[in-house]
CSV table of C-alpha atoms in Angstrom, one decimal:
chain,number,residue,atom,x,y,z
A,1,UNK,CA,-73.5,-164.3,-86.8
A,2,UNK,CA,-73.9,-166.8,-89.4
A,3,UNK,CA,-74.4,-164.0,-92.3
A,4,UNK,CA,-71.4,-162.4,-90.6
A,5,UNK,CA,-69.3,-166.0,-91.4
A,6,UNK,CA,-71.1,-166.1,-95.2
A,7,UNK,CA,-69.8,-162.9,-96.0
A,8,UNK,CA,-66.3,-163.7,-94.6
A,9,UNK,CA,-65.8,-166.8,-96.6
A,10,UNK,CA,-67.2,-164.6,-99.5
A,11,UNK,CA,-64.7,-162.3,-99.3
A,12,UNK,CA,-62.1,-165.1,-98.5
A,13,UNK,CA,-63.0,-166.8,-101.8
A,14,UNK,CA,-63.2,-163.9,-104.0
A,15,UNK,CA,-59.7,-162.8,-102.7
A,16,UNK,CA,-58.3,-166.2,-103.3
A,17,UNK,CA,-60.0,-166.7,-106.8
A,18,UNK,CA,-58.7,-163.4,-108.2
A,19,UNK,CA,-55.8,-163.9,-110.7
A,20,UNK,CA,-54.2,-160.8,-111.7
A,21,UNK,CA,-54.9,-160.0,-115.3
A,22,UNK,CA,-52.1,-160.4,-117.9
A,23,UNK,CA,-49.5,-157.6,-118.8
A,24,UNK,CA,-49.9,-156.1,-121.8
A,25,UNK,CA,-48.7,-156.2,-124.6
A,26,UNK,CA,-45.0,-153.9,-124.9
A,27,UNK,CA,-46.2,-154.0,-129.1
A,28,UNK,CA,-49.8,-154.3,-129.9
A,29,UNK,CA,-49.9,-153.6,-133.9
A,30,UNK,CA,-53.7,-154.9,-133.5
A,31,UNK,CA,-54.3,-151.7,-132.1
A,32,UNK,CA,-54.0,-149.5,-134.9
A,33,UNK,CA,-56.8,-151.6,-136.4
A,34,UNK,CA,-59.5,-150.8,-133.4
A,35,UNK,CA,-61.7,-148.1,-133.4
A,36,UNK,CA,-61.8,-148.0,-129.9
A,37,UNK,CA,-58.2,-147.2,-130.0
A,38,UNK,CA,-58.6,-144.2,-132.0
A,39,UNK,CA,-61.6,-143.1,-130.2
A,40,UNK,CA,-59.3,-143.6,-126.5
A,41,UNK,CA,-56.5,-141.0,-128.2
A,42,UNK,CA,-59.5,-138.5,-128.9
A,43,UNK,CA,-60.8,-138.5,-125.8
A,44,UNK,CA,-57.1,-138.2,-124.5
A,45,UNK,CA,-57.1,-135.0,-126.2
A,46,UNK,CA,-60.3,-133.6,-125.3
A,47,UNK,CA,-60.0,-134.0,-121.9
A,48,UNK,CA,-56.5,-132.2,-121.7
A,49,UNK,CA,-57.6,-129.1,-123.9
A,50,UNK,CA,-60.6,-129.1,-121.6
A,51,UNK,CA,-58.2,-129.4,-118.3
A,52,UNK,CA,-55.9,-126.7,-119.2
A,53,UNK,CA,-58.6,-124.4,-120.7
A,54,UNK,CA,-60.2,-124.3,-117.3
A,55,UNK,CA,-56.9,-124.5,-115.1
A,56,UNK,CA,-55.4,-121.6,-117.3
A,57,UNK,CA,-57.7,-119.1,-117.1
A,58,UNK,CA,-58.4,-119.7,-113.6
A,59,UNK,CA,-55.0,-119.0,-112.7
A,60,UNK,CA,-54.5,-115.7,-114.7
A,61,UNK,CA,-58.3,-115.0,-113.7
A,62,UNK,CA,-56.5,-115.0,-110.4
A,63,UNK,CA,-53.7,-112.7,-111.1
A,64,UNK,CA,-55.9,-110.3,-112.9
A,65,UNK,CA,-58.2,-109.9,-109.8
A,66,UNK,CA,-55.0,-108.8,-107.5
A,67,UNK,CA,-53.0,-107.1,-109.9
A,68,UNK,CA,-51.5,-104.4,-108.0
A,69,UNK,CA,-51.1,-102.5,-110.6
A,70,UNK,CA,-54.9,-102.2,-111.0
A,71,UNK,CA,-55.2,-101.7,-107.2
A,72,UNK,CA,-57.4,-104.6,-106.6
A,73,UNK,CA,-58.6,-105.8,-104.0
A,74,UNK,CA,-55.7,-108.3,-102.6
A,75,UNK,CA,-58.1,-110.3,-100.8
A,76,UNK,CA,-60.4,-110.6,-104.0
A,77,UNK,CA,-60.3,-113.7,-105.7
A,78,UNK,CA,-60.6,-117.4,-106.1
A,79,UNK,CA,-56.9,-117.9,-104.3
A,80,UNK,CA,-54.4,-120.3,-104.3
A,81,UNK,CA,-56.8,-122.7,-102.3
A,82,UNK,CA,-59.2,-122.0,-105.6
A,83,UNK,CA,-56.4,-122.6,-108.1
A,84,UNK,CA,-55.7,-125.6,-106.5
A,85,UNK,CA,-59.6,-127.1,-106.4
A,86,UNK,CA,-60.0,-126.2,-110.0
A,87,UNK,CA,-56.9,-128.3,-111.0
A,88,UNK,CA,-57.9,-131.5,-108.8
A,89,UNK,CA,-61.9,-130.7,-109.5
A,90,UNK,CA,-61.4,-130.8,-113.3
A,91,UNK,CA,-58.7,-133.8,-113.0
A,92,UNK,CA,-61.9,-135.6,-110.8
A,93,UNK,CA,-64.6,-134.6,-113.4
A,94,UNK,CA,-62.4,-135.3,-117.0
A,95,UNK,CA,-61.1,-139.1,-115.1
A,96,UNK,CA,-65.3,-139.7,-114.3
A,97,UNK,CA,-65.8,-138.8,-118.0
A,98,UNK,CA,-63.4,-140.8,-119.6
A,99,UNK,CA,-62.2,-143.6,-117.7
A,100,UNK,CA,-64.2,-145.6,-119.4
A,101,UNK,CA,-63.1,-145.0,-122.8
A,102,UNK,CA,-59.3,-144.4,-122.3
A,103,UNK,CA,-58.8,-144.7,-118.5
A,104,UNK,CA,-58.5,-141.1,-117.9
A,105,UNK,CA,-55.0,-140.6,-118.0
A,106,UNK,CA,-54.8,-136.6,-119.3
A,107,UNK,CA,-51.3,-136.7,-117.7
A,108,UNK,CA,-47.8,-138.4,-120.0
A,109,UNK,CA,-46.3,-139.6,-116.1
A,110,UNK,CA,-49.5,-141.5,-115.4
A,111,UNK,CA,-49.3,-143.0,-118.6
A,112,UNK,CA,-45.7,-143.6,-117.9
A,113,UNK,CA,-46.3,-145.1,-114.7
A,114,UNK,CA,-49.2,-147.1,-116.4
A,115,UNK,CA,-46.7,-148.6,-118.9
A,116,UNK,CA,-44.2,-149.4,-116.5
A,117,UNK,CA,-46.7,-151.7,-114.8
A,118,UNK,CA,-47.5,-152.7,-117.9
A,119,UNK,CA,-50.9,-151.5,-117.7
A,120,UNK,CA,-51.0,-150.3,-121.7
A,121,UNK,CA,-48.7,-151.3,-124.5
A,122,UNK,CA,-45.7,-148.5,-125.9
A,123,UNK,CA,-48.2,-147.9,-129.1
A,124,UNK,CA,-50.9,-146.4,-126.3
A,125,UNK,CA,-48.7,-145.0,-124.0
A,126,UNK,CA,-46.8,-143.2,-127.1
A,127,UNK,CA,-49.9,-142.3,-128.6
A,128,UNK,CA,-51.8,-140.9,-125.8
A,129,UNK,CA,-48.6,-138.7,-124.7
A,130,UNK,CA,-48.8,-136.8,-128.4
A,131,UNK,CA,-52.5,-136.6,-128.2
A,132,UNK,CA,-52.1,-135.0,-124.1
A,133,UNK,CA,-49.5,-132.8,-125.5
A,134,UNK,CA,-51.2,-131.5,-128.5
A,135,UNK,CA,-54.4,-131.4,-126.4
A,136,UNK,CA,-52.8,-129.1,-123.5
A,137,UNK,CA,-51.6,-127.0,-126.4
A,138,UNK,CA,-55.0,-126.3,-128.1
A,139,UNK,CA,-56.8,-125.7,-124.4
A,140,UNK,CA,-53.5,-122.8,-123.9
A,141,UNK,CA,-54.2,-121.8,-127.6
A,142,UNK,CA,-58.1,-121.4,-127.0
A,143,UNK,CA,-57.1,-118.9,-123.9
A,144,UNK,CA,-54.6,-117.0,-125.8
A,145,UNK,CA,-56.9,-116.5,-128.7
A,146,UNK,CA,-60.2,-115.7,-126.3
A,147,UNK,CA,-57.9,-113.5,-123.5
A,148,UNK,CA,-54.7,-112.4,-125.3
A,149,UNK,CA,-54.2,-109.4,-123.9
A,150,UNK,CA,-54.5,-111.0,-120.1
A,151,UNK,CA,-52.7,-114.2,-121.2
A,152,UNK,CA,-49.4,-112.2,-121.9
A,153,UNK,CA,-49.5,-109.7,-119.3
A,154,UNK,CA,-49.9,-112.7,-116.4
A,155,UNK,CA,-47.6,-115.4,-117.4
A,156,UNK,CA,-49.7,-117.6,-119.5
A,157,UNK,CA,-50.3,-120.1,-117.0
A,158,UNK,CA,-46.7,-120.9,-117.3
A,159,UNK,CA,-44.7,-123.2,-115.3
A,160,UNK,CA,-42.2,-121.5,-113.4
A,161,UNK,CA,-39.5,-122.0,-110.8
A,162,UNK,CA,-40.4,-119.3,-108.4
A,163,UNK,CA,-37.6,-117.0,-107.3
A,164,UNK,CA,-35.6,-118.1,-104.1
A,165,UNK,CA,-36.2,-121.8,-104.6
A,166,UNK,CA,-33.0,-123.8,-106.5
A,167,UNK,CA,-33.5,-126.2,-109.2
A,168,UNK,CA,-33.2,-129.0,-106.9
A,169,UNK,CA,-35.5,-128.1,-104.7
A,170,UNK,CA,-38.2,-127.3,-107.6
A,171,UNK,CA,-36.8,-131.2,-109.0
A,172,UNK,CA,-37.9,-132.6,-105.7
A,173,UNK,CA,-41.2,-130.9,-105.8
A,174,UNK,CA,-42.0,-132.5,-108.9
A,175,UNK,CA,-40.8,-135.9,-107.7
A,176,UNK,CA,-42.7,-136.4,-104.9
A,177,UNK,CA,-45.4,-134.6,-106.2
A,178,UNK,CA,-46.3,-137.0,-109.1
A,179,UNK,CA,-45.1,-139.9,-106.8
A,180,UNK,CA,-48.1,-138.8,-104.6
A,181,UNK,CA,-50.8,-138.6,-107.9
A,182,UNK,CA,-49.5,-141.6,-109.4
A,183,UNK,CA,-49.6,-143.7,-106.4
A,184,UNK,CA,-52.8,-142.6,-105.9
A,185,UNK,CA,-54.0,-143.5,-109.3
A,186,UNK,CA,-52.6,-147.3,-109.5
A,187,UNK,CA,-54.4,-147.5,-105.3
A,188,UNK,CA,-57.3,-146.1,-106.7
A,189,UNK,CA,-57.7,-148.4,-109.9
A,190,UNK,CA,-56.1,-151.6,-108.4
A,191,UNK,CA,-58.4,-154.6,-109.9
A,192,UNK,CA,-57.2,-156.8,-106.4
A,193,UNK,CA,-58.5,-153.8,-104.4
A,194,UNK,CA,-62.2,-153.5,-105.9
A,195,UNK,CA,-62.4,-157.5,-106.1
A,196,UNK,CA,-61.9,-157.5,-102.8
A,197,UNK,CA,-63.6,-154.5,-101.5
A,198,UNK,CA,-66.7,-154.8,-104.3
A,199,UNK,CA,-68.9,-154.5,-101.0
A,200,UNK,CA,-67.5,-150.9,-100.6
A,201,UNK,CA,-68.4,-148.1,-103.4
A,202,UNK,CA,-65.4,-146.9,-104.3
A,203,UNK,CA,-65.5,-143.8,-106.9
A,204,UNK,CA,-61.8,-143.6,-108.3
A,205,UNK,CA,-62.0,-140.4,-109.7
A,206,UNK,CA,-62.3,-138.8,-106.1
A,207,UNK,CA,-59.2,-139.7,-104.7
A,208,UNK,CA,-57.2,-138.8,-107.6
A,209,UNK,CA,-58.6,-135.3,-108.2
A,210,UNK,CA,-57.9,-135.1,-104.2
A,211,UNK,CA,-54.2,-136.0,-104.8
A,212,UNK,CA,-54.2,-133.2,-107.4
A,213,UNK,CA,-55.9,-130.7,-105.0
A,214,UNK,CA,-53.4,-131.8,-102.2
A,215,UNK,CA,-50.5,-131.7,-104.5
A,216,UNK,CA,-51.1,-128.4,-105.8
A,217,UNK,CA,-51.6,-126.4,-102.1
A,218,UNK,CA,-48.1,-128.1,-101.5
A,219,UNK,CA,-46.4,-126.8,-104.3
A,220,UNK,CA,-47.5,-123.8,-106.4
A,221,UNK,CA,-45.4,-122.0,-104.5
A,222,UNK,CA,-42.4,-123.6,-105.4
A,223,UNK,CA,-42.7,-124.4,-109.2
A,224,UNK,CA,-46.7,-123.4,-110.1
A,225,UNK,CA,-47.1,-127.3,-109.8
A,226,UNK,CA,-46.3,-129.4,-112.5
A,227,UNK,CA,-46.7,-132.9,-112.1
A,228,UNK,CA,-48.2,-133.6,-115.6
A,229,UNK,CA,-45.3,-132.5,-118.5
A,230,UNK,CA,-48.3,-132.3,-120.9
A,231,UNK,CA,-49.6,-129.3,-118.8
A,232,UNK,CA,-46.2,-127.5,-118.5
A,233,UNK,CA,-45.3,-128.2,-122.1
A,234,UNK,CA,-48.5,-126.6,-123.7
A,235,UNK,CA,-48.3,-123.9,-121.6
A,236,UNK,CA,-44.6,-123.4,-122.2
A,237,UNK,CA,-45.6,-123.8,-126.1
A,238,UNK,CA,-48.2,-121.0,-126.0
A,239,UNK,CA,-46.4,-118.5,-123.8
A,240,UNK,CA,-43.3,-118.6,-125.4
A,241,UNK,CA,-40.9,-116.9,-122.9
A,242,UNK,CA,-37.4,-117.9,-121.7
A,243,UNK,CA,-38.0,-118.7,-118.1
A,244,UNK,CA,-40.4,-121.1,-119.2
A,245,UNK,CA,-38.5,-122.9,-121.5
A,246,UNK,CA,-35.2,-122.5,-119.0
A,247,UNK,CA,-37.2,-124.4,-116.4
A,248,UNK,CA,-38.9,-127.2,-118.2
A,249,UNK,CA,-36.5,-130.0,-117.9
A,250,UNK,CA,-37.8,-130.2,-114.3
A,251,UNK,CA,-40.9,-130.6,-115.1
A,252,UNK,CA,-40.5,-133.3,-117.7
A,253,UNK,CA,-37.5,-135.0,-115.6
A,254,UNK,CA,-39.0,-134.9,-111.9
A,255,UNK,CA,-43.0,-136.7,-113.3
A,256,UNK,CA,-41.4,-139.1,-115.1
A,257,UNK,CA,-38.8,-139.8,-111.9
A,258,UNK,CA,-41.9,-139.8,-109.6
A,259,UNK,CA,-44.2,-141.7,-111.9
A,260,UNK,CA,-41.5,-144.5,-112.0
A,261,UNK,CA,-40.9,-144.6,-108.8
A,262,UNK,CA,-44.7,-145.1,-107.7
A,263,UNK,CA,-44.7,-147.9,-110.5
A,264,UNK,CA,-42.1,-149.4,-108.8
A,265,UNK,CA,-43.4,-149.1,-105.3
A,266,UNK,CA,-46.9,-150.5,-106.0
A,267,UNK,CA,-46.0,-152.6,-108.1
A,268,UNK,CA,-43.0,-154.3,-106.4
A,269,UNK,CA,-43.3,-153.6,-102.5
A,270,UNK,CA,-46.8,-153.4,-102.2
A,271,UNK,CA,-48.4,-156.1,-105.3
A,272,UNK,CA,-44.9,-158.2,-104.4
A,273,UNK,CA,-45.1,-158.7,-107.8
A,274,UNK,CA,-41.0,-160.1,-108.0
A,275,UNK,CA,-41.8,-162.3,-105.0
A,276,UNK,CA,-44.6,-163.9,-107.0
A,277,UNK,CA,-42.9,-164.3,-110.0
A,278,UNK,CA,-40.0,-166.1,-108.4
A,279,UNK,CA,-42.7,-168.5,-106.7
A,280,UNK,CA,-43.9,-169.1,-109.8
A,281,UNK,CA,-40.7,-169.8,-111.2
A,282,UNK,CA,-40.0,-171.9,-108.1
A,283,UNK,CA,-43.0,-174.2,-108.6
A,284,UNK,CA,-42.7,-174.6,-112.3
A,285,UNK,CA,-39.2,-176.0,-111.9
């Protein structure tokens, strides 16, 4: 009993001695002068070839085992339950790889929602969004050039609103979509959480390749799942077809809607971060 009161007043103190740390900078020029800046962009990169590399050619490795065309077998195949694990599997192994080095973002609404919070500064969040983007269009070049003849014939991995579903509907998918990962993501990394809970193990990179997983089984039907415009964009770039480029407002406009509204949710309802300004304020005056 008295170890059980030590560790409550342990966890009493560390909760009351934790300070949240400062907002950074909106413009850090310093940056450009750190190699571990530059070194953060590459491994932005990296990781989001290496996502849509994988992600890509497991989806048309899908549609080229049930091709009817080819009378396959329809049964044959990793599935949409096997698209959808190699897009959150990859999101949890990439994040454990380089959340150290750049946080693991590999997706522009995370580093939206990450900038909103004031979590990086513009120059990184501006900078990591080229380097995703050019990144997801290498790992959709790499496919093309190793599969060309399979990229074209099944869609490229392309982002799509499927057929009976209205632009609205495919909008809303992406909203609460990316609300779900980026949510996720600022629960997942929250320094109040792990100061508090430092007694629990608590592996970040799990839950947010889960949301991914989760995510995706909800909506590939409807729009392919988006929820990262760097994914859809270099896909989109690659392919090269109408449809694609018809539909990809939504998946630029519906992450970066979702992303902000996570930002604001976490940040606002659940951190009370306006409440604790204003007592700040309050007891300064």
């Amino acid at each position: 009993m008295a170890k059980d009161i030590e560790v409550a007043e342990q966890g009493e103190y560390s909760a009351k001695d934790y300070h949240d740390p400062p907002p950074a900078p909106l413009i850090d020029a310093e940056e450009f002068t750190k190699w571990s800046f530059y070194r953060a962009v590459i491994a932005e990169f990296i990781a989001t070839l290496l996502f849509l590399y994988i992600t890509v050619l497991t989806v048309i490795g899908y549609k080229s085992q049930t091709d009817e065309n080819l009378h396959t077998d329809q049964c044959g195949g990793v599935g949409v339950l096997g698209i959808a694990w190699a897009f959150g599997g990859m999101i949890f192994i990439l994040v454990y790889c380089t959340a150290g080095i750049s946080g693991g973002h590999i997706n522009p609404a995370v580093t939206f929602g990450l900038f909103l919070a004031r979590k990086v500064s513009l120059v990184r969040a501006l900078l990591y969004m080229v380097a995703q983007c050019l990144g997801a269009i290498c790992g959709c070049g790499l496919v093309k050039a190793f599969q060309k003849a399979y990229y074209n014939r099944y869609g490229g991995g392309a982002n799509e609103l499927a057929a009976g579903y209205n632009k609205g509907t495919g909008l809303g998918a992406e909203i609460i979509g990316t609300f779900v990962l980026v949510y996720t993501v600022f629960s997942a990394t929250d320094p109040k959480r792990n100061a508090r809970d430092s007694h629990v193990p608590v592996l970040a990179p799990l839950p947010i390749g889960f949301a991914v997983f989760m995510v995706h089984l909800a909506t590939i039907p409807i729009t392919g799942t988006g929820i990262n415009p760097a994914r859809s964009f270099g896909a989109a770039v690659i392919y090269n077809k109408d449809k694609a480029w018809d539909d990809q407002w939504i998946f630029w406009v519906g992450p970066f809607i979702g992303a902000a509204i996570a930002a604001f949710y976490h940040q606002y309802i659940l951190r009370a971060a306006a409440i604790k300004a204003l007592g700040s304020f309050r007891s300064n005056a």
